[in-house]
PDB file of C-alpha atoms in Angstrom:
ATOM      1  CA  MET A  11       0.018   0.341   0.095  1.00 71.00           C
ATOM      2  CA  LEU A  12       2.361   2.373   0.880  1.00 83.00           C
ATOM      3  CA  LEU A  13       4.961   0.638  -2.245  1.00 84.00           C
ATOM      4  CA  PRO A  14       3.415   3.743  -5.341  1.00 84.00           C
ATOM      5  CA  PHE A  15       3.903   6.578  -2.410  1.00 86.00           C
ATOM      6  CA  VAL A  16       7.074   5.848  -2.440  1.00 88.00           C
ATOM      7  CA  LEU A  17       8.039   5.095  -5.837  1.00 89.00           C
ATOM      8  CA  LEU A  18       6.187   8.819  -6.165  1.00 88.00           C
ATOM      9  CA  ALA A  19       8.498  10.704  -3.711  1.00 88.00           C
ATOM     10  CA  ILE A  20      11.735   8.130  -5.175  1.00 89.00           C
ATOM     11  CA  ILE A  21      10.505   9.999  -9.417  1.00 86.00           C
ATOM     12  CA  ALA A  22       9.795  13.673  -7.401  1.00 84.00           C
ATOM     13  CA  ALA A  23      13.376  13.187  -6.378  1.00 86.00           C
ATOM     14  CA  LEU A  24      14.832  11.749  -9.124  1.00 89.00           C
ATOM     15  CA  ILE A  25      13.764  15.447 -12.111  1.00 89.00           C
ATOM     16  CA  TYR A  26      15.661  17.396  -9.733  1.00 89.00           C
ATOM     17  CA  LEU A  27      19.098  15.650  -9.833  1.00 91.00           C
ATOM     18  CA  PRO A  28      21.092  17.504 -13.329  1.00 92.00           C
ATOM     19  CA  PRO A  29      21.911  14.450 -15.026  1.00 93.00           C
ATOM     20  CA  VAL A  30      17.954  13.222 -15.406  1.00 93.00           C
ATOM     21  CA  GLN A  31      17.161  17.580 -16.304  1.00 94.00           C
ATOM     22  CA  ASN A  32      19.147  16.939 -19.109  1.00 95.00           C
ATOM     23  CA  VAL A  33      17.171  13.725 -20.219  1.00 95.00           C
ATOM     24  CA  ILE A  34      14.600  15.630 -20.025  1.00 94.00           C
ATOM     25  CA  ARG A  35      15.925  18.873 -21.879  1.00 96.00           C
ATOM     26  CA  GLY A  36      17.400  16.489 -24.754  1.00 97.00           C
ATOM     27  CA  LYS A  37      13.900  15.014 -24.795  1.00 97.00           C
ATOM     28  CA  ALA A  38      11.743  17.355 -24.889  1.00 96.00           C
ATOM     29  CA  VAL A  39      14.278  19.237 -27.697  1.00 98.00           C
ATOM     30  CA  SER A  40      13.266  16.853 -30.218  1.00 98.00           C
ATOM     31  CA  PHE A  41       9.848  16.040 -29.936  1.00 97.00           C
ATOM     32  CA  LEU A  42       9.419  20.176 -30.381  1.00 97.00           C
ATOM     33  CA  LYS A  43      12.099  19.696 -32.839  1.00 97.00           C
ATOM     34  CA  GLU A  44       9.633  17.025 -34.744  1.00 97.00           C
ATOM     35  CA  ARG A  45       6.414  18.212 -34.274  1.00 95.00           C
ATOM     36  CA  THR A  46       7.469  21.745 -35.385  1.00 96.00           C
ATOM     37  CA  GLY A  47      10.151  21.261 -38.462  1.00 95.00           C
ATOM     38  CA  THR A  48      12.015  24.180 -37.085  1.00 96.00           C
ATOM     39  CA  GLU A  49      15.002  24.180 -36.051  1.00 97.00           C
ATOM     40  CA  VAL A  50      14.839  24.470 -31.614  1.00 97.00           C
ATOM     41  CA  ARG A  51      17.821  23.928 -29.269  1.00 98.00           C
ATOM     42  CA  LEU A  52      17.540  24.735 -25.370  1.00 98.00           C
ATOM     43  CA  GLU A  53      21.504  24.975 -23.834  1.00 97.00           C
ATOM     44  CA  HIS A  54      20.170  24.321 -20.184  1.00 96.00           C
ATOM     45  CA  PHE A  55      17.066  23.250 -18.013  1.00 94.00           C
ATOM     46  CA  ALA A  56      16.882  23.471 -14.590  1.00 94.00           C
ATOM     47  CA  LEU A  57      14.197  22.422 -12.782  1.00 91.00           C
ATOM     48  CA  ARG A  58      13.912  24.950  -9.092  1.00 88.00           C
ATOM     49  CA  TYR A  59      12.020  23.356  -5.871  1.00 82.00           C
ATOM     50  CA  PRO A  60       9.539  23.742  -5.744  1.00 83.00           C
ATOM     51  CA  ILE A  61       8.405  23.891  -8.717  1.00 88.00           C
ATOM     52  CA  GLY A  62      10.334  26.515  -9.668  1.00 93.00           C
ATOM     53  CA  ILE A  63      11.848  26.565 -13.654  1.00 95.00           C
ATOM     54  CA  GLY A  64      14.945  27.744 -15.454  1.00 96.00           C
ATOM     55  CA  LEU A  65      16.269  27.536 -19.484  1.00 97.00           C
ATOM     56  CA  ASP A  66      18.940  29.010 -20.834  1.00 98.00           C
ATOM     57  CA  GLY A  67      20.147  29.302 -24.651  1.00 98.00           C
ATOM     58  CA  LEU A  68      16.730  29.688 -26.000  1.00 98.00           C
ATOM     59  CA  TYR A  69      16.644  29.349 -29.569  1.00 98.00           C
ATOM     60  CA  VAL A  70      13.579  28.863 -31.930  1.00 98.00           C
ATOM     61  CA  GLU A  71      12.878  29.720 -35.299  1.00 97.00           C
ATOM     62  CA  ASP A  72      10.471  30.403 -37.996  1.00 95.00           C
ATOM     63  CA  GLN A  73      10.233  28.341 -41.664  1.00 94.00           C
ATOM     64  CA  HIS A  74      12.130  30.214 -42.794  1.00 93.00           C
ATOM     65  CA  GLY A  75      15.533  29.606 -41.031  1.00 94.00           C
ATOM     66  CA  ASP A  76      15.134  33.550 -39.318  1.00 95.00           C
ATOM     67  CA  THR A  77      15.071  33.486 -35.327  1.00 96.00           C
ATOM     68  CA  LEU A  78      11.546  33.718 -34.009  1.00 97.00           C
ATOM     69  CA  LEU A  79      12.767  33.477 -30.342  1.00 98.00           C
ATOM     70  CA  PHE A  80      16.280  33.825 -28.958  1.00 98.00           C
ATOM     71  CA  ALA A  81      16.370  33.688 -24.614  1.00 98.00           C
ATOM     72  CA  GLY A  82      19.036  33.672 -22.745  1.00 98.00           C
ATOM     73  CA  THR A  83      17.702  33.472 -19.756  1.00 98.00           C
ATOM     74  CA  ILE A  84      13.869  32.791 -18.672  1.00 97.00           C
ATOM     75  CA  LYS A  85      12.799  31.947 -15.275  1.00 97.00           C
ATOM     76  CA  ALA A  86      10.096  32.147 -13.015  1.00 96.00           C
ATOM     77  CA  ARG A  87       8.374  29.567 -10.189  1.00 94.00           C
ATOM     78  CA  LEU A  88       4.815  28.507  -9.092  1.00 92.00           C
ATOM     79  CA  GLY A  89       3.530  29.842  -5.841  1.00 87.00           C
ATOM     80  CA  LEU A  90       2.862  25.686  -4.587  1.00 84.00           C
ATOM     81  CA  THR A  91       0.455  27.446  -1.333  1.00 86.00           C
ATOM     82  CA  ALA A  92      -2.013  29.107  -3.674  1.00 86.00           C
ATOM     83  CA  LEU A  93      -2.479  25.891  -5.984  1.00 85.00           C
ATOM     84  CA  LEU A  94      -4.562  25.167  -2.532  1.00 85.00           C
ATOM     85  CA  SER A  95      -6.670  27.449  -3.355  1.00 87.00           C
ATOM     86  CA  LYS A  96      -8.063  27.979  -6.690  1.00 89.00           C
ATOM     87  CA  ASN A  97      -4.768  30.320  -7.876  1.00 91.00           C
ATOM     88  CA  ILE A  98      -2.326  30.261 -10.404  1.00 92.00           C
ATOM     89  CA  VAL A  99       0.006  32.599  -8.873  1.00 92.00           C
ATOM     90  CA  LEU A 100       3.409  33.041 -11.419  1.00 93.00           C
ATOM     91  CA  GLY A 101       6.472  35.396  -9.580  1.00 92.00           C
ATOM     92  CA  GLY A 102       9.760  34.978  -9.395  1.00 92.00           C
ATOM     93  CA  ILE A 103      10.337  36.334 -13.564  1.00 95.00           C
ATOM     94  CA  GLU A 104      13.072  36.863 -14.700  1.00 96.00           C
ATOM     95  CA  LEU A 105      14.116  37.174 -18.748  1.00 96.00           C
ATOM     96  CA  SER A 106      17.161  38.019 -19.571  1.00 97.00           C
ATOM     97  CA  ASP A 107      19.715  38.590 -23.405  1.00 98.00           C
ATOM     98  CA  VAL A 108      15.824  38.196 -25.254  1.00 98.00           C
ATOM     99  CA  ARG A 109      15.624  38.362 -29.052  1.00 98.00           C
ATOM    100  CA  ALA A 110      11.634  37.760 -30.475  1.00 98.00           C
ATOM    101  CA  SER A 111      10.176  38.389 -34.046  1.00 97.00           C
ATOM    102  CA  VAL A 112       6.972  38.769 -35.242  1.00 97.00           C
ATOM    103  CA  VAL A 113       5.870  38.876 -37.771  1.00 96.00           C
ATOM    104  CA  GLN A 114       2.293  39.005 -39.875  1.00 95.00           C
ATOM    105  CA  GLN A 115       3.151  38.038 -43.718  1.00 93.00           C
ATOM    106  CA  ALA A 116       1.190  39.722 -46.471  1.00 92.00           C
ATOM    107  CA  ASP A 117      -1.587  37.715 -47.101  1.00 94.00           C
ATOM    108  CA  SER A 118      -2.207  37.321 -42.941  1.00 92.00           C
ATOM    109  CA  THR A 119      -0.812  33.869 -40.905  1.00 94.00           C
ATOM    110  CA  PHE A 120       2.449  35.338 -39.302  1.00 96.00           C
ATOM    111  CA  ASN A 121       6.095  33.656 -38.734  1.00 96.00           C
ATOM    112  CA  PHE A 122       5.175  31.699 -35.459  1.00 96.00           C
ATOM    113  CA  ASP A 123       1.265  29.840 -36.628  1.00 96.00           C
ATOM    114  CA  PHE A 124       3.309  26.805 -37.245  1.00 95.00           C
ATOM    115  CA  ILE A 125       4.049  25.902 -33.837  1.00 96.00           C
ATOM    116  CA  VAL A 126       0.445  27.104 -32.905  1.00 94.00           C
ATOM    117  CA  ASP A 127      -0.314  24.768 -36.303  1.00 93.00           C
ATOM    118  CA  ALA A 128       2.032  21.620 -34.603  1.00 94.00           C
ATOM    119  CA  PHE A 129      -0.082  21.098 -31.644  1.00 91.00           C
ATOM    120  CA  ALA A 130      -3.490  22.475 -32.335  1.00 90.00           C
ATOM    121  CA  SER A 131      -6.408  19.181 -31.637  1.00 84.00           C
ATOM    122  CA  ALA A 132      -8.353  18.520 -35.049  1.00 81.00           C
ATOM    123  CA  ASP A 133     -11.344  17.766 -31.805  1.00 78.00           C
ATOM    124  CA  THR A 134     -13.229  20.837 -31.868  1.00 75.00           C
ATOM    125  CA  SER A 135     -16.042  19.443 -29.940  1.00 77.00           C
ATOM    126  CA  THR A 136     -16.157  21.514 -26.084  1.00 75.00           C
ATOM    127  CA  LEU A 137     -16.959  19.588 -23.229  1.00 74.00           C
ATOM    128  CA  ALA A 138     -18.544  21.307 -20.415  1.00 73.00           C
ATOM    129  CA  ASP A 139     -16.908  22.839 -17.514  1.00 71.00           C
ATOM    130  CA  THR A 140     -17.696  21.597 -14.804  1.00 70.00           C
ATOM    131  CA  THR A 141     -14.649  23.655 -12.461  1.00 71.00           C
ATOM    132  CA  GLY A 142     -14.981  26.146 -10.931  1.00 76.00           C
ATOM    133  CA  ALA A 143     -12.894  29.735 -12.073  1.00 87.00           C
ATOM    134  CA  TRP A 144      -9.247  28.924 -11.070  1.00 89.00           C
ATOM    135  CA  GLY A 145      -7.496  33.200 -10.020  1.00 91.00           C
ATOM    136  CA  PHE A 146      -3.962  33.834 -12.538  1.00 91.00           C
ATOM    137  CA  SER A 147      -1.782  36.480 -11.342  1.00 93.00           C
ATOM    138  CA  ILE A 148       1.865  37.800 -12.575  1.00 94.00           C
ATOM    139  CA  GLU A 149       4.450  39.340  -9.558  1.00 92.00           C
ATOM    140  CA  ASP A 150       7.793  40.231  -9.605  1.00 92.00           C
ATOM    141  CA  VAL A 151       8.908  40.114 -12.951  1.00 94.00           C
ATOM    142  CA  GLU A 152      12.085  41.863 -14.235  1.00 94.00           C
ATOM    143  CA  LEU A 153      13.676  42.113 -18.219  1.00 94.00           C
ATOM    144  CA  ASN A 154      16.572  42.432 -18.576  1.00 96.00           C
ATOM    145  CA  ASN A 155      18.079  43.067 -22.228  1.00 97.00           C
ATOM    146  CA  ILE A 156      14.730  42.878 -23.819  1.00 97.00           C
ATOM    147  CA  VAL A 157      14.806  43.034 -27.944  1.00 97.00           C
ATOM    148  CA  PHE A 158      11.130  43.030 -29.634  1.00 97.00           C
ATOM    149  CA  HIS A 159      10.871  42.816 -33.036  1.00 97.00           C
ATOM    150  CA  LEU A 160       6.642  43.485 -35.050  1.00 97.00           C
ATOM    151  CA  ASP A 161       6.472  43.533 -38.279  1.00 96.00           C
ATOM    152  CA  LEU A 162       2.188  43.610 -39.547  1.00 96.00           C
ATOM    153  CA  GLU A 163       2.945  43.185 -43.386  1.00 92.00           C
ATOM    154  CA  PRO A 164      -1.052  43.912 -43.671  1.00 92.00           C
ATOM    155  CA  THR A 165      -1.038  47.255 -42.170  1.00 93.00           C
ATOM    156  CA  GLY A 166       3.025  48.716 -43.015  1.00 92.00           C
ATOM    157  CA  LEU A 167       3.053  48.643 -39.386  1.00 95.00           C
ATOM    158  CA  ASN A 168       6.980  48.297 -37.946  1.00 96.00           C
ATOM    159  CA  VAL A 169       7.814  48.415 -34.403  1.00 96.00           C
ATOM    160  CA  ASP A 170      11.111  47.962 -33.201  1.00 96.00           C
ATOM    161  CA  LEU A 171      11.167  48.226 -28.928  1.00 95.00           C
ATOM    162  CA  ALA A 172      14.349  47.127 -26.898  1.00 95.00           C
ATOM    163  CA  LEU A 173      13.989  47.117 -22.716  1.00 92.00           C
ATOM    164  CA  GLY A 174      17.348  47.249 -20.525  1.00 83.00           C
ATOM    165  CA  SER A 175      20.531  47.150 -21.522  1.00 61.00           C
TER     166      SER A 175
END
């Protein structure tokens, strides 16, 4: 009777070990490359106790081989006690050395549509929501050296934004 709980505790502890996280990183990158058909790289992946994540060197190309997203560092943590009261609280968010480019083509498609399509469900039926509402909030955000490019070809709008240095 106690064995399932012991196994669950062992698995929960193992995912915090760097070699296990490296295997998870490799599997995730391979899955994303295969699913999207584009180049995806991630230099380092870390789960942080109790519920947090850190990504270093995330790179995603669009279908034309251009940089869709590069993130030097992404960190975030999830408030564990807030989950007990049906609230999702993301905090300790850090984005550093980020380059992102969003382009809307003349035919109104975006350069990231292939990602949405890769994960879209073919099932369009909806189920009735029988769960209560959950709250969501974000706190403690730190942005360092962020460059964002937006090019909406149909309207001619072109925006470049730089935050931090």
